Short mmCIF file of C-alpha atoms and ligand atoms in Angstrom, two decimals:
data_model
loop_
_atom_site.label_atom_id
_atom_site.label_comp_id
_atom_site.label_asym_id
_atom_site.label_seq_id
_atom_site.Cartn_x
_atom_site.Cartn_y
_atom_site.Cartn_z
CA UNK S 208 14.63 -24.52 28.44
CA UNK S 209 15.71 -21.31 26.80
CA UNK S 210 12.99 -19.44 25.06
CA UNK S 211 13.12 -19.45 21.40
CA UNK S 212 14.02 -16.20 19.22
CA UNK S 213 11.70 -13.66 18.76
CA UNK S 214 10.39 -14.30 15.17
CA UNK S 215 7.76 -11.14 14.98
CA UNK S 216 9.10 -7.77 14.85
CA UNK S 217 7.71 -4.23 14.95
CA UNK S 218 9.75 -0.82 14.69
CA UNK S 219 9.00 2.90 13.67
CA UNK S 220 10.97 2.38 10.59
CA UNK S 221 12.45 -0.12 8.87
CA UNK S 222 15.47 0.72 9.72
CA UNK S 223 15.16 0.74 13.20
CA UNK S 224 13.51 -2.69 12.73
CA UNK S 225 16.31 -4.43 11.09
CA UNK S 226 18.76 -2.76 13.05
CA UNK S 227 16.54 -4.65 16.07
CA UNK S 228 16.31 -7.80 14.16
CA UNK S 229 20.36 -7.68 13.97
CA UNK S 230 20.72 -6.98 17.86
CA UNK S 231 18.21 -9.82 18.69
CA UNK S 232 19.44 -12.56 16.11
CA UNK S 233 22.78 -11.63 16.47
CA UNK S 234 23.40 -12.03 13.02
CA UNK S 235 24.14 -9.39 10.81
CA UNK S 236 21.34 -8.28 8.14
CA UNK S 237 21.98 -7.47 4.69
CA UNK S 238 21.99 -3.83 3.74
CA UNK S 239 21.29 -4.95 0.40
CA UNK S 240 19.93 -1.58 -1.26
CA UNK S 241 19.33 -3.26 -4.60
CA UNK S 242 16.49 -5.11 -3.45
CA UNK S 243 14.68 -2.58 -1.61
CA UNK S 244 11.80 -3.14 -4.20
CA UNK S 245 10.76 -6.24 -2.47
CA UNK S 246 11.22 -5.59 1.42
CA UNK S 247 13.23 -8.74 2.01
CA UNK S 248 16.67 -8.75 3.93
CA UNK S 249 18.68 -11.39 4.50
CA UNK S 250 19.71 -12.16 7.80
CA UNK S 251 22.89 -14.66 8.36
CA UNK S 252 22.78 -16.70 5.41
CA UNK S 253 19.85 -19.07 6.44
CA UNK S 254 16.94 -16.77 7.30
CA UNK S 255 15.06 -13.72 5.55
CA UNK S 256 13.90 -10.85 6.87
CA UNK S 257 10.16 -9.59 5.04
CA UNK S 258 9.40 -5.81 6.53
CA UNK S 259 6.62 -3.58 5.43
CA UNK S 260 5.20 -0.33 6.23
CA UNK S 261 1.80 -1.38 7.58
CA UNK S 262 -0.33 1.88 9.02
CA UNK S 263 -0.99 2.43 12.53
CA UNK S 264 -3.58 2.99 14.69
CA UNK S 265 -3.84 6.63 14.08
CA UNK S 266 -4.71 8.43 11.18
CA UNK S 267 -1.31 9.15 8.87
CA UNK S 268 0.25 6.70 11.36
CA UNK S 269 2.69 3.61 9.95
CA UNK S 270 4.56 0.86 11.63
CA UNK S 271 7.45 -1.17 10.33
CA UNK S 272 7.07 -4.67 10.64
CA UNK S 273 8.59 -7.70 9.76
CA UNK S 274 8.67 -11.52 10.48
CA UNK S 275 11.69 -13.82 10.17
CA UNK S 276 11.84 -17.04 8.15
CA UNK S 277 14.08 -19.69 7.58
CA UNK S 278 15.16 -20.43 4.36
CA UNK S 279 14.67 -24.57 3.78
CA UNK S 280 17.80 -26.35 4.13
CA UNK S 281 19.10 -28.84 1.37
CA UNK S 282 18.49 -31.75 2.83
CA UNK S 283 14.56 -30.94 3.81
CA UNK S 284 13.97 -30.32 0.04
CA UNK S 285 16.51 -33.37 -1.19
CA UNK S 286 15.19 -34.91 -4.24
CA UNK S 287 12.96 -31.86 -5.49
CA UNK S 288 15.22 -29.63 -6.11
CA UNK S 289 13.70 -28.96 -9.77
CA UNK S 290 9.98 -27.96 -7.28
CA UNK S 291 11.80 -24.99 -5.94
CA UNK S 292 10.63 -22.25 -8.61
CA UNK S 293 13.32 -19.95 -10.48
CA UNK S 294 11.91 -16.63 -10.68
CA UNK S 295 12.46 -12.57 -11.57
CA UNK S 296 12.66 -9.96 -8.32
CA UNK S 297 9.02 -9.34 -7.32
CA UNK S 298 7.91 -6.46 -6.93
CA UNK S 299 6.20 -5.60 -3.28
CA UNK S 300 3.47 -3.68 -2.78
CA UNK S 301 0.75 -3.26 -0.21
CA UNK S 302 2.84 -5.08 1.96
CA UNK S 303 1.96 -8.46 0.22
CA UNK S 304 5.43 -10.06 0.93
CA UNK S 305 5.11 -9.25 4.56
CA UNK S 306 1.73 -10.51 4.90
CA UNK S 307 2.19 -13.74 2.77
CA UNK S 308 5.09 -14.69 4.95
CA UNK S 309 3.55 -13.87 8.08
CA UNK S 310 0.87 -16.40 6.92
CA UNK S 311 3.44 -18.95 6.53
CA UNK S 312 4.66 -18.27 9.83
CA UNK S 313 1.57 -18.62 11.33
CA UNK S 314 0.58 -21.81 8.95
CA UNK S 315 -2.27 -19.63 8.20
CA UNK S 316 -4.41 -21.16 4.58
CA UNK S 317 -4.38 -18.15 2.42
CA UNK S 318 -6.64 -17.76 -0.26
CA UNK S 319 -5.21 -14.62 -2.95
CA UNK S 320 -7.70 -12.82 -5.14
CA UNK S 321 -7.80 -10.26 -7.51
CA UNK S 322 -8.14 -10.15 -11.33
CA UNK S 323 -5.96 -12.13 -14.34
CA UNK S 324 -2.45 -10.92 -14.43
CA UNK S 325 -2.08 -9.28 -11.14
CA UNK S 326 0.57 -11.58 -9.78
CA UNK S 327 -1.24 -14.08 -7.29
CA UNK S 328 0.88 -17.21 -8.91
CA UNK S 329 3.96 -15.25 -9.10
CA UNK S 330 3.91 -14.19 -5.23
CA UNK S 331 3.87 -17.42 -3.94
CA UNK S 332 6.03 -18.58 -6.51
CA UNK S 333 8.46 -15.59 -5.39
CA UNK S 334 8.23 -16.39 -1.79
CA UNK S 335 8.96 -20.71 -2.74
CA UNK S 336 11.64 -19.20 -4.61
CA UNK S 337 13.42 -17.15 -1.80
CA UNK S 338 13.10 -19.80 0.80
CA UNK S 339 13.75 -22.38 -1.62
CA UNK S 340 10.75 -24.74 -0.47
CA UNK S 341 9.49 -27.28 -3.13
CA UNK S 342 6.49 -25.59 -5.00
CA UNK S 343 3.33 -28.10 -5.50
CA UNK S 344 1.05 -25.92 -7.96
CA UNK S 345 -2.07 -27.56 -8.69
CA UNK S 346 -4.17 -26.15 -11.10
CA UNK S 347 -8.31 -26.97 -10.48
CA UNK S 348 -11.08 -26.62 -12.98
CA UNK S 349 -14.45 -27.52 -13.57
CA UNK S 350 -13.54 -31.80 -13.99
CA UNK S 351 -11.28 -31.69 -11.22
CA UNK S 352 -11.93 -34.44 -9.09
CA UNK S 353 -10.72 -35.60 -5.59
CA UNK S 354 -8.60 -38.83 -7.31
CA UNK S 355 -7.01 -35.72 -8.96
CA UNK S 356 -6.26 -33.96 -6.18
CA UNK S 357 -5.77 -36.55 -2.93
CA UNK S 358 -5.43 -39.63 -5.02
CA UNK S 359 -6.69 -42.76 -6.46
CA UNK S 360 -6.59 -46.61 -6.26
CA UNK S 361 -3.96 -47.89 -9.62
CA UNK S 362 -3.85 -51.24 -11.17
CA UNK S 363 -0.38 -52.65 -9.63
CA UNK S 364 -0.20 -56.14 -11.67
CA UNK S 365 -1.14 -59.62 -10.09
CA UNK S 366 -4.79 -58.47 -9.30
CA UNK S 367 -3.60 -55.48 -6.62
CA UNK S 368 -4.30 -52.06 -6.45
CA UNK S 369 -2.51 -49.49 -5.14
CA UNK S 370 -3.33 -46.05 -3.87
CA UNK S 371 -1.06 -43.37 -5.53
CA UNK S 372 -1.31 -40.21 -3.73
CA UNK S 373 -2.42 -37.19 -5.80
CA UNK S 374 -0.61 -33.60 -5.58
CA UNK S 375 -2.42 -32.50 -2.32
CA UNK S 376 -1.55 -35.62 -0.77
CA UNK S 377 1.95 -35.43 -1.73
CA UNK S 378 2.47 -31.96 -0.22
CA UNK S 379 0.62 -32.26 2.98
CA UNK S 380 2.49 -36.08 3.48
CA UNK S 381 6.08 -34.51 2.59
CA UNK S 382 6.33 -30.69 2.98
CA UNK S 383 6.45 -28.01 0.86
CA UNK S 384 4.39 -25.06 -0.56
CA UNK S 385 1.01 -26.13 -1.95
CA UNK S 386 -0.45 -23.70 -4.22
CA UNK S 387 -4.26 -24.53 -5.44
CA UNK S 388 -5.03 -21.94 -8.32
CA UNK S 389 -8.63 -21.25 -9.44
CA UNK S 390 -9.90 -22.12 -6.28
CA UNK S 391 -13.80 -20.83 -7.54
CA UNK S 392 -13.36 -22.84 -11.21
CA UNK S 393 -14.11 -26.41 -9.26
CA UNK S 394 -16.63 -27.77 -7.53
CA UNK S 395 -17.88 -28.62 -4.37
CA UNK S 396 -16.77 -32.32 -4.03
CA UNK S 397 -13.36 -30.50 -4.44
CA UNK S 398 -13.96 -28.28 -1.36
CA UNK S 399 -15.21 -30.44 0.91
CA UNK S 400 -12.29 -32.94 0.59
CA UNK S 401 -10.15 -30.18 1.82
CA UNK S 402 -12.20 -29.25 4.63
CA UNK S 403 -9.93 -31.51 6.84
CA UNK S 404 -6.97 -30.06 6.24
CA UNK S 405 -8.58 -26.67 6.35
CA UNK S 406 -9.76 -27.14 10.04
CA UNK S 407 -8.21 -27.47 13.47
CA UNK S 408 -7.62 -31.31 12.67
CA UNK S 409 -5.21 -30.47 9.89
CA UNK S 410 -4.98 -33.72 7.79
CA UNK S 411 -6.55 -35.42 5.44
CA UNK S 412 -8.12 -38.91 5.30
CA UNK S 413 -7.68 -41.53 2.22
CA UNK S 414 -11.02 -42.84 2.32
CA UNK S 415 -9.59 -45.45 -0.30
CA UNK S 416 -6.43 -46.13 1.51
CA UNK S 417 -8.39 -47.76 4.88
CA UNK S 418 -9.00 -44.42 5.95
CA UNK S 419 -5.20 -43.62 6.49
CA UNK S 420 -4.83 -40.21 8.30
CA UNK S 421 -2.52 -37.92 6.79
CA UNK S 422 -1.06 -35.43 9.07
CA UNK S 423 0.26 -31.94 7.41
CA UNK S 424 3.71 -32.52 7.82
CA UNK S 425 5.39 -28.81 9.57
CA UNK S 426 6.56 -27.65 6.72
CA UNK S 427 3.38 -27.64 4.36
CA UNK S 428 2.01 -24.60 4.01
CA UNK S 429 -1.11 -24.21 2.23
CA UNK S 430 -2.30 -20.84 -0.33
CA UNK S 431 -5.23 -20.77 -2.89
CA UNK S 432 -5.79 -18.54 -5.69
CA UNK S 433 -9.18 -17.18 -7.74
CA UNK S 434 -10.00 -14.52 -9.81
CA UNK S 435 -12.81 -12.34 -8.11
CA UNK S 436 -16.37 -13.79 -8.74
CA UNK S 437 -18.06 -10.89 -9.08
CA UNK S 438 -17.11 -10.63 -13.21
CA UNK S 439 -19.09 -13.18 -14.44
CA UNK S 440 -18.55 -12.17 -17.64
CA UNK S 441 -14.54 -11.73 -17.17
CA UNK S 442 -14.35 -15.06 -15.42
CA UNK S 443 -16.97 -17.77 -17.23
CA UNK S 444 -16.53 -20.71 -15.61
CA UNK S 445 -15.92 -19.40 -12.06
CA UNK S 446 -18.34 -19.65 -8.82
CA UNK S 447 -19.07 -17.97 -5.70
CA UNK S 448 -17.15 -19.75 -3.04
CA UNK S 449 -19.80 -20.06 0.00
CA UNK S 450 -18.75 -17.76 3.31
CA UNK S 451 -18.74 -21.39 5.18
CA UNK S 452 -16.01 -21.98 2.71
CA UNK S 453 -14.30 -18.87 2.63
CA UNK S 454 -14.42 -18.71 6.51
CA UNK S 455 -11.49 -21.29 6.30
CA UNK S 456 -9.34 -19.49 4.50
CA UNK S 457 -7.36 -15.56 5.38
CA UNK S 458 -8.19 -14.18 2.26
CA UNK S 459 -5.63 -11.11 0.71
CA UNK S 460 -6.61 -9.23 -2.33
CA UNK S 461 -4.18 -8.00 -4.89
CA UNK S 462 -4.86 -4.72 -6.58
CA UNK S 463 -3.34 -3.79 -9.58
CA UNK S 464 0.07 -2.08 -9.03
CA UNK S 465 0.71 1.90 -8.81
CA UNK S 466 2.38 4.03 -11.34
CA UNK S 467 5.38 3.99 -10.08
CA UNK S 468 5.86 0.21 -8.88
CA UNK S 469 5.05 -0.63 -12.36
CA UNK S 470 7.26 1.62 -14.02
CA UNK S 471 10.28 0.97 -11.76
CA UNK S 472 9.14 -3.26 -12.60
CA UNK S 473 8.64 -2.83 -15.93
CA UNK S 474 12.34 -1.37 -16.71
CA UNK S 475 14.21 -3.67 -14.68
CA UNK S 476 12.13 -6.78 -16.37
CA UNK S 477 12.99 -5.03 -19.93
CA UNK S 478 16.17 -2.81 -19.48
CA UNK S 479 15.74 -2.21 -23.36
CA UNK S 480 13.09 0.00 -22.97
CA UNK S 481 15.14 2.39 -20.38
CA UNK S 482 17.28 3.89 -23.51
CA UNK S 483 16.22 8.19 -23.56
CA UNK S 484 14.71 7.01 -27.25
CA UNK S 485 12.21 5.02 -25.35
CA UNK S 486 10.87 7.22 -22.39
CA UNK S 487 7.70 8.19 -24.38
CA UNK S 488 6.35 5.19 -25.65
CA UNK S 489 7.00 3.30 -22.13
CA UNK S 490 4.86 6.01 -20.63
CA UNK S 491 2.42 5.58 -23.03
CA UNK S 492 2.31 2.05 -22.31
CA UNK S 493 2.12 2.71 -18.68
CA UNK S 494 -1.14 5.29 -19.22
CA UNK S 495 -3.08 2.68 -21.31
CA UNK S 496 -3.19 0.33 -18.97
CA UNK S 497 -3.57 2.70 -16.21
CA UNK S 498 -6.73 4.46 -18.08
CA UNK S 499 -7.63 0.68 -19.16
CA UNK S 500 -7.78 0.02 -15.29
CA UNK S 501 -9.93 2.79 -14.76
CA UNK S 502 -12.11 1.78 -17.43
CA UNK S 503 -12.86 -1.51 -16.31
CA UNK S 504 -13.38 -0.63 -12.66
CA UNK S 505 -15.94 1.72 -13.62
CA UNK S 506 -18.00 -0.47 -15.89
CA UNK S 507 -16.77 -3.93 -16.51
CA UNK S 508 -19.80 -4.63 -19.05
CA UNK S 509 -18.51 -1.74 -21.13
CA UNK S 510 -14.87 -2.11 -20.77
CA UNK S 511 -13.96 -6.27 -20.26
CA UNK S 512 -10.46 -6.62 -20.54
CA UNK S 513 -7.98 -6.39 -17.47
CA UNK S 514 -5.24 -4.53 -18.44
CA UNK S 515 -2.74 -5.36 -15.38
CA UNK S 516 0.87 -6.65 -15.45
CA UNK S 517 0.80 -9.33 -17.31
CA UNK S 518 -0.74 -8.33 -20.23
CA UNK S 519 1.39 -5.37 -20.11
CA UNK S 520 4.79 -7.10 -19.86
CA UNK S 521 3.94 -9.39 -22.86
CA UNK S 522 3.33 -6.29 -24.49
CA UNK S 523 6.74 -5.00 -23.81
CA UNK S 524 8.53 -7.97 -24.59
CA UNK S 525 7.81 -7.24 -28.18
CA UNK S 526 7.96 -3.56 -28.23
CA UNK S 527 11.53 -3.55 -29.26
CA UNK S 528 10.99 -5.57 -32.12
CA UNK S 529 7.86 -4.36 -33.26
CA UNK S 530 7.06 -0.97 -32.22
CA UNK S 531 4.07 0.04 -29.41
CA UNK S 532 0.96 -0.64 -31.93
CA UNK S 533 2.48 -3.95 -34.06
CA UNK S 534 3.06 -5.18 -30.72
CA UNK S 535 -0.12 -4.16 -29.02
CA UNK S 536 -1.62 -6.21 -32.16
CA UNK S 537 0.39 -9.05 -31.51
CA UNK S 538 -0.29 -8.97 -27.42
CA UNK S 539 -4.02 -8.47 -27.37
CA UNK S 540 -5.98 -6.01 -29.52
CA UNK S 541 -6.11 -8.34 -32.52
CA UNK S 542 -8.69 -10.89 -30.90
CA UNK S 543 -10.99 -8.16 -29.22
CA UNK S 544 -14.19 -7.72 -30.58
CA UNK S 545 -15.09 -4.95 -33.31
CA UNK S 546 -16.77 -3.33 -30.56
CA UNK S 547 -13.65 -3.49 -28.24
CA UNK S 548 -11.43 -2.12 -30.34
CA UNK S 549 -13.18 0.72 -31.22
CA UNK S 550 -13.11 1.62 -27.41
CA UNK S 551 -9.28 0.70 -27.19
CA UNK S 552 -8.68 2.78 -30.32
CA UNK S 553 -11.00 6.23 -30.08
CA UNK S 554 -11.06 6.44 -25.59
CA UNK S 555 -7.97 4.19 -24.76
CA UNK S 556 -4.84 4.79 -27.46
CA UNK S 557 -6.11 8.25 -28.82
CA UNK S 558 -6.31 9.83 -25.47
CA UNK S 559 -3.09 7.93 -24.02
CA UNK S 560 -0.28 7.60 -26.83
CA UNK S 561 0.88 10.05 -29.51
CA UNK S 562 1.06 6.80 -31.92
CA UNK S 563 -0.51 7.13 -35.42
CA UNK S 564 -3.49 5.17 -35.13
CA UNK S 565 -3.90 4.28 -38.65
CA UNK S 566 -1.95 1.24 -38.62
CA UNK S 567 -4.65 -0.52 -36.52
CA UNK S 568 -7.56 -2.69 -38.18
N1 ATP O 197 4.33 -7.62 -8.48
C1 ATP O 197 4.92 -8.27 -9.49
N2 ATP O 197 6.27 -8.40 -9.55
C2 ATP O 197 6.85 -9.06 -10.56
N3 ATP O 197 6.20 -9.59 -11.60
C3 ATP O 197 4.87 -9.50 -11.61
C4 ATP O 197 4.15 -8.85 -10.56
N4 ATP O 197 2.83 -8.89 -10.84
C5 ATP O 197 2.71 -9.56 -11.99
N5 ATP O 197 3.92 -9.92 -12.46
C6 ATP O 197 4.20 -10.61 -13.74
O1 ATP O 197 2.98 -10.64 -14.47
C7 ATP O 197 2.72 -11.94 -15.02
C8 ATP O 197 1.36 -12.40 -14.56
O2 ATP O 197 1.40 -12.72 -13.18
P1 ATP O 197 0.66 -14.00 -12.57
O3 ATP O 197 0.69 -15.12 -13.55
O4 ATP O 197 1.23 -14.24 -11.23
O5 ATP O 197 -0.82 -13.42 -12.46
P2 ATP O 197 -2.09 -14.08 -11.74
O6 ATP O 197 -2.63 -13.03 -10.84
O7 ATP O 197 -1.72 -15.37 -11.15
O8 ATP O 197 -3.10 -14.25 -12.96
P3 ATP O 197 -4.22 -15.40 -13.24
O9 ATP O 197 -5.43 -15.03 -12.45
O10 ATP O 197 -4.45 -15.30 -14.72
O11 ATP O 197 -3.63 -16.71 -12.83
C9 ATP O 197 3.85 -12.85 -14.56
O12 ATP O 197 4.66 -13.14 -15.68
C10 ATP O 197 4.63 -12.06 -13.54
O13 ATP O 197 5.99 -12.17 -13.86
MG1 MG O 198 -2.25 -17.32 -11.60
#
């Protein structure tokens, strides 16, 4: 039996490491410049490189590595074609790409965390995207129930019932990306029917359905979202998730992005706002939310608004028609609190922008 290709990779550059992944494969990678922002190559036309620079052993030390995937092929996905997610480039960063596909390598349950707007959704939706796998997105709150979730017993006419699977059900039986989003917003009735799946067993069982054993079919892979717990005030509604819980999930955090990764996002997202006239008020965007950040992290009683990505690309999706403060309005400053605002206006926009501040209320 001839041992199967190498699927791991490690390198001391990323160079060297696709140039390795080339010589091994024996396909040829893309060079593909224009995506360096998000550390995927492709390799032949049916797999994907994802590299990162993860840091070594010693101090100052880094490492490229990278793990190989196949892309789904049509006839895996047939019939939900309209699951597989359309999406903008992502922009990589702390080597989330690399580690989120590593996880699906491994069929490792990952459970991403970090605060509104950060980009959990739109990772996994990126990576469903590139390997065009069927996206099952299930979003839990505090009603959800397990007939949501694994599925219920239906009137079928004549006196019969039938069980109709629910979304978890559906991705575990069939394949495809499952993607459970505020994990912490449900309860525990919730959790525990996913325990099974969560464990070494790996399936589910319809209690309902004569206890039918549901396998997780090879190509399900399972990820989780939440926003972090410990901003009660940020997140009402939310809970801790119990370290039995968590202990079945990896967990990755996403931080909010750098300077730079934002900037270089931001004007490829809105190429409007890269004309010279522009420069100034884009970097004025980019220092509110970066002194907003700062704010929050050091007191999030004072400060509670989380200023990351999202907020701060609806905010430029307006700019050009509005203007910075119109559209700052518009975005979010109009429903803070009297109290907020003052902060935004007098520590946040005074300090940040050279924008006339009379214009806001
Ligand atoms: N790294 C990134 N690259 C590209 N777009 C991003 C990135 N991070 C965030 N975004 C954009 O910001 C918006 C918010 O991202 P997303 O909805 O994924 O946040 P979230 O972390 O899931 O937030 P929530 O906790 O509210 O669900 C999206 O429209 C997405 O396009
Ligand atoms: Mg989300």
């Amino acid at each position: 039996m001839r041992a199967a290709a190498p699927r791991a990779f490690s390198a001391p550059d990323l160079a060297e490491l696709r140039a390795q992944v080339g010589a091994r494969s024996g396909l040829p990678v893309d060079e593909r410049e224009a995506t360096a922002h998000d550390g995927v190559w492709a390799v032949g036309d049916d797999s994907l490189l994802f590299a990162a620079l993860v840091a070594g052993e010693r101090p100052g030390e880094q490492l490229a590595r990278g793990v190989l995937l196949d892309k789904w092929g049509a006839a895996a996905r047939a019939g939900r074609e309209d699951l597989v997610p359309q999406v903008e480039p992502y922009q990589d960063h702390d080597g989330l790409l690399y580690r989120t596909a590593l996880a699906y390598h491994l069929d490792i349950p990952v459970a991403f965390h970090g605060h509104t707007g950060v980009g959990k959704t739109e990772l996994v939706r990126y990576l469903a995207c590139l390997l065009q796998a069927p996206l099952y997105r299930l979003n839990l709150h505090g009603l959800s129930t397990t007939d949501d979730i694994i599925g219920k017993l239906l009137p079928a006419g004549a006196g019969e019932v039938r069980f109709q699977d629910g979304l978890v059900t559906t991705a575990v039986r069939h394949g495809g990306v499952l993607l459970l989003e505020e994990l912490n917003a449900t309860g525990q009735e919730v959790w525990f029917s996913l325990h099974g799946l969560l464990d070494q067993s790996r399936a589910l069982v319809l209690v309902e359905k004569d206890n039918e054993v549901v396998r997780q079919h090879p190509n399900c892979r399972i990820f989780s979202t939440f926003n972090p717990p410990e901003f009660l005030t940020l997140y009402p509604g939310t809970k801790e998730l119990s370290t039995a819980y968590l202990r079945r999930w990896a967990s990755i955090r996403i931080g909010f992005l750098e300077r730079e990764a934002e900037r270089a996002l931001l004007l490829r997202r809105f190429p409007e706002l890269a004309a010279e006239e522009c420069r100034a008020d884009v970097e004025a965007m980019l220092e509110v939310a970066a002194l907003s950040q700062v704010m929050l992290e050091q007191s999030a009683s004072s400060f509670p608004f989380v200023f990351a990505t999202g907020v701060l690309h609806a905010w430029a999706r307006l700019v050009p028609y509005l203007g910075p403060l119109p559209a700052a309005r518009m975005t979010f400053y109009d429903v803070l609190d009297e109290r907020l605002k003052a902060v935004f206006r007098e520590q946040v926009f005074a300090y940040s922008t050279p924008w006339d501040l009379s214009a806001l209320g």
